[in-house]
PDB file of C-alpha atoms in Angstrom:
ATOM      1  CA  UNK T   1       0.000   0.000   0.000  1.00 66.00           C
ATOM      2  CA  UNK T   2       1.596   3.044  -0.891  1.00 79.00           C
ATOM      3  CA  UNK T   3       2.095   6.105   1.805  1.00 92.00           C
ATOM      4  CA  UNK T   4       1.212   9.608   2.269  1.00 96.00           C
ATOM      5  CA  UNK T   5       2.744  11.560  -0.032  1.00 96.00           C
ATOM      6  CA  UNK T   6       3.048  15.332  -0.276  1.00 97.00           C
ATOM      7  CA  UNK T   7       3.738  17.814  -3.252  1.00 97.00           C
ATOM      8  CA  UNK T   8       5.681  19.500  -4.194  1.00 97.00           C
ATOM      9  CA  UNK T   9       8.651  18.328  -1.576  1.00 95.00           C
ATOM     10  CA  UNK T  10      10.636  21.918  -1.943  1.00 96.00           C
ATOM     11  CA  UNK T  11       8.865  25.512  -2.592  1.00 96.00           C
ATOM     12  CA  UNK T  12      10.210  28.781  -2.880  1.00 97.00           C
ATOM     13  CA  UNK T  13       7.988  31.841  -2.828  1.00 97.00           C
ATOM     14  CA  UNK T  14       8.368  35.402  -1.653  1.00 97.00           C
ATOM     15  CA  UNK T  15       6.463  37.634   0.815  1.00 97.00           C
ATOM     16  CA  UNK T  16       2.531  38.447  -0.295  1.00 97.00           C
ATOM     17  CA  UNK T  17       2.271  35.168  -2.782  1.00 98.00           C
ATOM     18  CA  UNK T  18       0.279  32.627  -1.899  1.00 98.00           C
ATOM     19  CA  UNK T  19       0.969  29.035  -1.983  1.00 98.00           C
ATOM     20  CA  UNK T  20      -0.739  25.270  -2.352  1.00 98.00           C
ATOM     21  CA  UNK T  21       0.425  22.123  -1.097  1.00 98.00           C
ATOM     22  CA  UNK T  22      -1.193  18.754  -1.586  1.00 98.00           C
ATOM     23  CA  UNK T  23      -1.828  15.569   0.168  1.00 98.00           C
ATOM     24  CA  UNK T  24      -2.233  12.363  -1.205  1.00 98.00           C
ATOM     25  CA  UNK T  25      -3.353  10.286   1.790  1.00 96.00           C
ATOM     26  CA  UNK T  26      -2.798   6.430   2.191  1.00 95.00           C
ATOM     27  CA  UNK T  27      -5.565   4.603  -0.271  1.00 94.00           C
ATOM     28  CA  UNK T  28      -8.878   4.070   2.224  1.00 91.00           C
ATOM     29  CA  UNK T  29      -8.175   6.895   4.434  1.00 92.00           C
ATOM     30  CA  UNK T  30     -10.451   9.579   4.954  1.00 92.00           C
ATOM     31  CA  UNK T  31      -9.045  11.848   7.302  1.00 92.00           C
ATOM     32  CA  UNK T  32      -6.302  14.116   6.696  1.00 95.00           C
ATOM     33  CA  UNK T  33      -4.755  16.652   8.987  1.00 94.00           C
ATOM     34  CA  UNK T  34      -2.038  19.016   8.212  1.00 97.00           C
ATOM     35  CA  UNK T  35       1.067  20.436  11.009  1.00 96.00           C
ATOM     36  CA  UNK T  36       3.260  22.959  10.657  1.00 97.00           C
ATOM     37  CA  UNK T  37       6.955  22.205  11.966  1.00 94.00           C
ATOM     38  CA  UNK T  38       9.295  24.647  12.591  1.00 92.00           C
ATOM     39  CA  UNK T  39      12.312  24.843  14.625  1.00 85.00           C
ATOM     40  CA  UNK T  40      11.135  27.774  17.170  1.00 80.00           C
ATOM     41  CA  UNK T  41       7.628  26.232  17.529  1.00 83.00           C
ATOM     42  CA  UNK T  42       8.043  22.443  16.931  1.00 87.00           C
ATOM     43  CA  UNK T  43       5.279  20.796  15.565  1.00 92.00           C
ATOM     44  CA  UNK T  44       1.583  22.529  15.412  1.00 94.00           C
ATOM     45  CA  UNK T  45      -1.673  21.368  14.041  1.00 94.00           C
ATOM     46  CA  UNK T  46      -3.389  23.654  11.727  1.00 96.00           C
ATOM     47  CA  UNK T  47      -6.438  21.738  10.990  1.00 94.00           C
ATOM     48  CA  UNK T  48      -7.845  18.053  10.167  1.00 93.00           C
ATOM     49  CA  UNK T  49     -10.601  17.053   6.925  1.00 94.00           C
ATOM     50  CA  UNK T  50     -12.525  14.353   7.149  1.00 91.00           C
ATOM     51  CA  UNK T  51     -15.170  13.698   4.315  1.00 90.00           C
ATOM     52  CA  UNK T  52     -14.305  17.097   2.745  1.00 94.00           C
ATOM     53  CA  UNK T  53     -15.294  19.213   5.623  1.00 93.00           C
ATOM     54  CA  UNK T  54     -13.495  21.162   8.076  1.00 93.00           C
ATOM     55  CA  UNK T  55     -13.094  18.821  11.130  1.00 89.00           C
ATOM     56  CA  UNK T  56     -10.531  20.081  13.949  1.00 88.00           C
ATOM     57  CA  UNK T  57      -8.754  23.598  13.753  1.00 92.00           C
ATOM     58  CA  UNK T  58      -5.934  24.946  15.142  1.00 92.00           C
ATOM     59  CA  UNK T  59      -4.901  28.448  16.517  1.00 92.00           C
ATOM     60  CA  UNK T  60      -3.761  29.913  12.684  1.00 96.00           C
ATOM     61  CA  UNK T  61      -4.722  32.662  10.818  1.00 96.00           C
ATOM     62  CA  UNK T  62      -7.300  32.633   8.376  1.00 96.00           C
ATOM     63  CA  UNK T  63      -4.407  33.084   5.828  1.00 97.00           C
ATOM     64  CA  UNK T  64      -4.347  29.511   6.385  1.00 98.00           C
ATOM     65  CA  UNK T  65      -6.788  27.545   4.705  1.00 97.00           C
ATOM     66  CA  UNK T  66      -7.287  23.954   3.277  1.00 97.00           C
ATOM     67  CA  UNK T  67     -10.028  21.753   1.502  1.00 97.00           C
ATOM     68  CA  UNK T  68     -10.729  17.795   0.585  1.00 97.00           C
ATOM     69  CA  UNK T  69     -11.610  16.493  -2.260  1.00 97.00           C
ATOM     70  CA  UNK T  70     -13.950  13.927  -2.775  1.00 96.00           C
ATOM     71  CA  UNK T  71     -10.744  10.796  -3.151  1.00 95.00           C
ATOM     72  CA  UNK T  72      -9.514  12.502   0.136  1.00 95.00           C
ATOM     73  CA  UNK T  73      -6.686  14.720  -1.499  1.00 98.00           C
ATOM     74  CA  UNK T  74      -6.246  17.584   0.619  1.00 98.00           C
ATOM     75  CA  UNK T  75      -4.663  20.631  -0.062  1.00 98.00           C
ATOM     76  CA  UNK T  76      -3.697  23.509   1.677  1.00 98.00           C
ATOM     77  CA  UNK T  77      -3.143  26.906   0.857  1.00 98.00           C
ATOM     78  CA  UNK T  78      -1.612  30.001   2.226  1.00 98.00           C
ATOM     79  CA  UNK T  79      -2.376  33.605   1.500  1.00 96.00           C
ATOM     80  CA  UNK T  80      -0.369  36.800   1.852  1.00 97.00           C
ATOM     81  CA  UNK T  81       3.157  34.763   2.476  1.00 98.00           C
ATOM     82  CA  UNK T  82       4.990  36.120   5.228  1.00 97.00           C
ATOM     83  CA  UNK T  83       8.723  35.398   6.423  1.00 97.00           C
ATOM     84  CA  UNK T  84       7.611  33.628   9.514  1.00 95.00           C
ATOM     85  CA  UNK T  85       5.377  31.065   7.193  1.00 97.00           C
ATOM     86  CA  UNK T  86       8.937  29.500   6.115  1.00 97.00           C
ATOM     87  CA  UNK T  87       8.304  25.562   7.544  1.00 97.00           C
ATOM     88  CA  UNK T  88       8.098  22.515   6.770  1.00 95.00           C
ATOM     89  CA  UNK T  89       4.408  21.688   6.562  1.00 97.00           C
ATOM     90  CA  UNK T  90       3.335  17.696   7.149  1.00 96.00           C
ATOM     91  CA  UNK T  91       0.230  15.570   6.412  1.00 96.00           C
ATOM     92  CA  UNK T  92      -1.070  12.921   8.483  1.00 94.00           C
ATOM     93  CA  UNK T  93      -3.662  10.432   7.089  1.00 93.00           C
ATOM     94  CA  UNK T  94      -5.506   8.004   8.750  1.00 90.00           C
ATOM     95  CA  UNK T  95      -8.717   6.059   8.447  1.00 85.00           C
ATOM     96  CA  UNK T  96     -10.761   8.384  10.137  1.00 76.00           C
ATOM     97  CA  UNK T  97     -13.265   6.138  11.209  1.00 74.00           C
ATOM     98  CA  UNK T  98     -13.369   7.206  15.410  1.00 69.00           C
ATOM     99  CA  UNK T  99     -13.366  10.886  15.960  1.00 61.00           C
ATOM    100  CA  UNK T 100      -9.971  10.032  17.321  1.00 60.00           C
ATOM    101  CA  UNK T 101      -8.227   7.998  15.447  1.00 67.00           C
ATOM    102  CA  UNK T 102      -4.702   7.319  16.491  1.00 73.00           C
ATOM    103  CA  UNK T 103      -3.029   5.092  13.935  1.00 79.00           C
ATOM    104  CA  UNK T 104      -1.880   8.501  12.188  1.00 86.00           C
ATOM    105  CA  UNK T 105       0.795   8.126   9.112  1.00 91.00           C
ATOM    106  CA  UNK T 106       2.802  11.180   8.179  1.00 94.00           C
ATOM    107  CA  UNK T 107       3.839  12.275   4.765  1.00 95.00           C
ATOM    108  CA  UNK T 108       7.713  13.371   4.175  1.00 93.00           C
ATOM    109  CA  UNK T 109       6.683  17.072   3.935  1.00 95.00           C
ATOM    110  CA  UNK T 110       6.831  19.865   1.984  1.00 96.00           C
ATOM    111  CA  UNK T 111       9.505  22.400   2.789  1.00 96.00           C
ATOM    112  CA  UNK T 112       8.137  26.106   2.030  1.00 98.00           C
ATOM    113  CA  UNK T 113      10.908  28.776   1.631  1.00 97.00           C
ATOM    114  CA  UNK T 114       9.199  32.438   1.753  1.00 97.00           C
ATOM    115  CA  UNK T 115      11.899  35.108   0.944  1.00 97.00           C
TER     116      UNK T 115
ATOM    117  CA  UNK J   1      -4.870  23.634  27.894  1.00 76.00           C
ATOM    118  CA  UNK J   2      -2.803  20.660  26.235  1.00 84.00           C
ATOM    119  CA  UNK J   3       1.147  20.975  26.692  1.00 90.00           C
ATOM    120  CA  UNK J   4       3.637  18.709  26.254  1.00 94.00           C
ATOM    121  CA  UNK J   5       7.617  19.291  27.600  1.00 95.00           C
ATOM    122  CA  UNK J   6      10.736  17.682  26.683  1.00 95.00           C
ATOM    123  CA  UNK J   7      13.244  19.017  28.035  1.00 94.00           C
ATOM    124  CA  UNK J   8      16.425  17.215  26.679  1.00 95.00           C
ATOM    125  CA  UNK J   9      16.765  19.133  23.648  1.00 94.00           C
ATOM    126  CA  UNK J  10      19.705  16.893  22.768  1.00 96.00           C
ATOM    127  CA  UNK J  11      21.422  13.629  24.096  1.00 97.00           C
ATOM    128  CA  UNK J  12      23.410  11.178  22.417  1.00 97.00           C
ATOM    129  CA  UNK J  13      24.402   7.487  23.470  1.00 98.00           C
ATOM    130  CA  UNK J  14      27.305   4.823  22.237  1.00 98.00           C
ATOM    131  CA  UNK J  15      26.124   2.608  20.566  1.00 97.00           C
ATOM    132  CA  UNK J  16      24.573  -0.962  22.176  1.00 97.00           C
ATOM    133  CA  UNK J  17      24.079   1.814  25.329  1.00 98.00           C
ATOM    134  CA  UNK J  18      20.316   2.371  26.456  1.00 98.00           C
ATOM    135  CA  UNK J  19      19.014   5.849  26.827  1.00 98.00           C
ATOM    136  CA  UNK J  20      15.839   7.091  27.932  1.00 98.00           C
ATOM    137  CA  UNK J  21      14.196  10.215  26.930  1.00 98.00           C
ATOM    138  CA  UNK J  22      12.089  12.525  28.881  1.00 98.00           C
ATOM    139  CA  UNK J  23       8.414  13.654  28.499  1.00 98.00           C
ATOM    140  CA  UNK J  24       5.957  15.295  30.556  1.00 97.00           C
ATOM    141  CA  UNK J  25       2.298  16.588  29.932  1.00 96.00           C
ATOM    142  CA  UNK J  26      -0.450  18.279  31.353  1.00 93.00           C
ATOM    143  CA  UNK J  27      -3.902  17.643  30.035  1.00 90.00           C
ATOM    144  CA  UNK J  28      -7.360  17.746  32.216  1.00 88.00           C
ATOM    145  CA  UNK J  29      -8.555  14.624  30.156  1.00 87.00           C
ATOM    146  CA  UNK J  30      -8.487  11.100  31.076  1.00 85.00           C
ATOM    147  CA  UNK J  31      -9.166   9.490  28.287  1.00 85.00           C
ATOM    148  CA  UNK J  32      -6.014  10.136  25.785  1.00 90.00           C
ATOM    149  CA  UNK J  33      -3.334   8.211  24.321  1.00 91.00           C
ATOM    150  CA  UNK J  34       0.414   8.469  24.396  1.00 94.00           C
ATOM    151  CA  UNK J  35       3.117   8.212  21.632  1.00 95.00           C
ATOM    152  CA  UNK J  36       6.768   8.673  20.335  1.00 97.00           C
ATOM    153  CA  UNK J  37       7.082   9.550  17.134  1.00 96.00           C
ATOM    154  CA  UNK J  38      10.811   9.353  15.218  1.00 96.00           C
ATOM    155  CA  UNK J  39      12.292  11.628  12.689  1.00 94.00           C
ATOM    156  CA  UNK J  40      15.155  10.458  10.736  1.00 91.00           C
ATOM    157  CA  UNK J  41      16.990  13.241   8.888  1.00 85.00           C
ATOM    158  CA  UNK J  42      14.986  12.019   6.033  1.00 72.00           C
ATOM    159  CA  UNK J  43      11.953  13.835   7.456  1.00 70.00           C
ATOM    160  CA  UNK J  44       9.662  11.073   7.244  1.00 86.00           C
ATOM    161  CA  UNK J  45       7.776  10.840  10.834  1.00 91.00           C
ATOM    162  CA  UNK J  46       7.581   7.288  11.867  1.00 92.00           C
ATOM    163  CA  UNK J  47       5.395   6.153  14.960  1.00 93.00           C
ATOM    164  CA  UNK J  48       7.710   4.135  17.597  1.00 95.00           C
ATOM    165  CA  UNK J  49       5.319   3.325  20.127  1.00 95.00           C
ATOM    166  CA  UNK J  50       2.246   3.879  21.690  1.00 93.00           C
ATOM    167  CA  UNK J  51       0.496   3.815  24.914  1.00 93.00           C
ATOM    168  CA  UNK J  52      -3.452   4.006  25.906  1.00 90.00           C
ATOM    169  CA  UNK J  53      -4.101   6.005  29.131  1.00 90.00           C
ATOM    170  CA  UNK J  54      -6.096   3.734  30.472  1.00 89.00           C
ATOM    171  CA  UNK J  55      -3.738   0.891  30.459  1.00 88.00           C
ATOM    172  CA  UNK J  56      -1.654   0.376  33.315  1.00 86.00           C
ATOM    173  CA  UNK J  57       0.692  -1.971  31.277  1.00 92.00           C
ATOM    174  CA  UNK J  58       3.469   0.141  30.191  1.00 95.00           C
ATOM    175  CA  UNK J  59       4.042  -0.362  26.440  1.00 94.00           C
ATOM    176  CA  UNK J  60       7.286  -2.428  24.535  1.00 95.00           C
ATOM    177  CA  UNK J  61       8.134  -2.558  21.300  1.00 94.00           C
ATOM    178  CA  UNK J  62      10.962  -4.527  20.786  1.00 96.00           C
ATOM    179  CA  UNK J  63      14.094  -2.880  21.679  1.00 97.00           C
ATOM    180  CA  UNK J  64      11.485   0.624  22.572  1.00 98.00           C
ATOM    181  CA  UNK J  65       9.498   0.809  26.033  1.00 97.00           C
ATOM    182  CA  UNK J  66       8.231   3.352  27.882  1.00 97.00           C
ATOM    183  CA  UNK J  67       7.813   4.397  31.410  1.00 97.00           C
ATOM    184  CA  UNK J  68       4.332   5.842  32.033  1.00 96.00           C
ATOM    185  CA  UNK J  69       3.404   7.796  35.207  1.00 95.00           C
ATOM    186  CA  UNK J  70       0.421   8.663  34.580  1.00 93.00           C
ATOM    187  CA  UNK J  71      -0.177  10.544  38.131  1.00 93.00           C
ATOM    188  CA  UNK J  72       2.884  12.368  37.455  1.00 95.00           C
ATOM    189  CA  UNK J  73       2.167  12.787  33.844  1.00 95.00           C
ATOM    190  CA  UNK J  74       5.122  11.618  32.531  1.00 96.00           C
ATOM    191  CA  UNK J  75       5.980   9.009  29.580  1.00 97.00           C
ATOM    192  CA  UNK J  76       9.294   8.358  28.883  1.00 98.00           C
ATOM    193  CA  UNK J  77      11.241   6.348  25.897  1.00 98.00           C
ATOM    194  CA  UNK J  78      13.823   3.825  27.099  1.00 98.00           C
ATOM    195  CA  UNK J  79      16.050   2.494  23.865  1.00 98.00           C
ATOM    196  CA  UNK J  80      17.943  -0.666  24.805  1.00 98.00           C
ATOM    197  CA  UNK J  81      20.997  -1.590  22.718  1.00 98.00           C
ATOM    198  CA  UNK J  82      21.062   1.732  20.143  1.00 98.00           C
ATOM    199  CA  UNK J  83      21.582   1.460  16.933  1.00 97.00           C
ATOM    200  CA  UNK J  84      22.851   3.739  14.200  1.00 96.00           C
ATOM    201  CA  UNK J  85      19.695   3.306  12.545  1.00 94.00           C
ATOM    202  CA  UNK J  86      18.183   5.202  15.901  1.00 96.00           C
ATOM    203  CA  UNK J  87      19.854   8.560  15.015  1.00 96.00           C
ATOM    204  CA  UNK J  88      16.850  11.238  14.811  1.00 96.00           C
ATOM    205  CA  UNK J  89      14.590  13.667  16.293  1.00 95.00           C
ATOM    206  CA  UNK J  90      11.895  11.905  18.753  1.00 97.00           C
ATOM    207  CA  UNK J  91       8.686  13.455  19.015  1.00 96.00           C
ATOM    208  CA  UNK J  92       6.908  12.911  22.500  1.00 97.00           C
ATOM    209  CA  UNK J  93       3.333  12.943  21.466  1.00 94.00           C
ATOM    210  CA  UNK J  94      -0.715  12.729  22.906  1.00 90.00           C
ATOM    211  CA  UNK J  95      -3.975  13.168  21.320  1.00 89.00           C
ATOM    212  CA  UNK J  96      -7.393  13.039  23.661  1.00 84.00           C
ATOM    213  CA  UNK J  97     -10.547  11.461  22.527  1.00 75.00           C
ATOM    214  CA  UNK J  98     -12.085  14.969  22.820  1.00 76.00           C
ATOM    215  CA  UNK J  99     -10.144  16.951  20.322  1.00 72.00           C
ATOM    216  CA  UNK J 100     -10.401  14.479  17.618  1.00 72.00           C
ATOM    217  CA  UNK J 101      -7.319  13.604  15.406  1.00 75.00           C
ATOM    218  CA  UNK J 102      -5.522  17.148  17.056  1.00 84.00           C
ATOM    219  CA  UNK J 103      -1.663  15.958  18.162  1.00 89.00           C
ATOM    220  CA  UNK J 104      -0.144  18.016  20.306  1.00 91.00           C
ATOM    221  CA  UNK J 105       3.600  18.036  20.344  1.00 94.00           C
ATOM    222  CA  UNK J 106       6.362  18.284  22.210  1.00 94.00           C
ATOM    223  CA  UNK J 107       9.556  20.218  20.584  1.00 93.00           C
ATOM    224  CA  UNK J 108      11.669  16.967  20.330  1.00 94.00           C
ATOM    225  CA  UNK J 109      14.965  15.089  21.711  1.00 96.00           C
ATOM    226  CA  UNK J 110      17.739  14.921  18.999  1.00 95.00           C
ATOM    227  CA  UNK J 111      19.264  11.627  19.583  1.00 97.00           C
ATOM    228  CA  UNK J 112      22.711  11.054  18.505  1.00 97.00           C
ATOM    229  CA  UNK J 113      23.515   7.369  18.509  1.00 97.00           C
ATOM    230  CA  UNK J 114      27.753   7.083  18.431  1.00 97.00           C
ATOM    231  CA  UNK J 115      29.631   4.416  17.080  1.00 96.00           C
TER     232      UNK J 115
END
């Protein structure tokens, strides 16, 4: 069965863009939730989409928003870049079938640059 | 609010050696679950092991246990007989049955296994 992956691996953007990263979660899994990992701040949750809606949110900024798509893709986007958005931004998938669901599998990330 | 502390930002052990590294929490839930996550330079998060709350049992995974106090709210990793292989970042981890698929992280252990 193949993993989570995550695309593109490597971004570079600059301050006011905005930016997209996908998801591909592991084949049956319906829940996907997305972390932001940084070296100041570790690893926080942004928010979690189960069954294309909005599940589970974390303490972000609207800038930061996401969606699922009806084969569980997720992607999420941020608007109005700004320095401190520079990360590396992980997936999780897992089946989703408990509201908590602890058999999570992360994807390798995708490391956002904003200059 | 949900915190989790580890406060050995980095440690490093000969190789065969054991080492054991620290977590604490603080949570006003009871039912949650417990879990160390590893990081290889590679990025790709890999779950090491896991513990339920509610179990007294502390859990083992081959050469991987942990030490849960749950009174003191602590769960710590013991690695017996390190490997080279066990060179990364270890997450300390817990999730509670009341916020869903939301991990909440601690800011990681960098492990240096020496030969």
């Amino acid at each position: 069965k193949a993993g989570v992956t995550q695309t593109p691996r490597y971004l570079i953007k600059t301050r006011g863009q905005q930016v997209t990263l996908s998801c591909s979660p592991i084949s049956g899994h319906r829940s996907v939730s997305w972390y932001q990992q940084t070296p100041g701040q570790g690893l926080q949750f942004l928010f979690e989409y189960f069954s294309e809606t909005q599940r589970n949110k974390g303490n972000f900024p609207g800038r930061f928003s996401g969606r699922q798509f009806s084969n569980s893709r997720s992607e999420m986007n941020v608007s109005t870049l700004e320095l401190g958005d520079s990360a590396l931004y992980l997936c999780a998938s897992s089946t989703g079938d408990d509201r908590a669901s602890y058999e999570q599998y992360f994807g390798p990330g995708t490391r956002l640059t904003v200059t | 609010a949900q915190t989790v502390t580890q406060s050995q930002p980095e440690m490093s052990v000969q190789e065969a050696e054991t080492v054991t590294l620290s977590c604490t929490y603080d949570t006003s839930e009871n039912n949650y679950y417990l879990f160390w996550y590893k990081q290889p330079p590679s990025r790709q998060m890999i779950l090491v092991i896991r513990q339920e709350a509610y179990k007294q049992q502390n859990a083992t995974e081959n050469r991987f246990s942990v030490n849960f106090q749950k009174a003191a709210k602590s769960f710590s990793l013991k690695i017996s007989d390190s490997q080279l292989g066990d060179t990364a970042m270890y997450f300390c981890a817990f999730m509670t049955l009341n916020t869903g698929n939301q991990f909440y992280f601690g800011t990681g252990t960098s492990l240096t296994v020496i030969p």
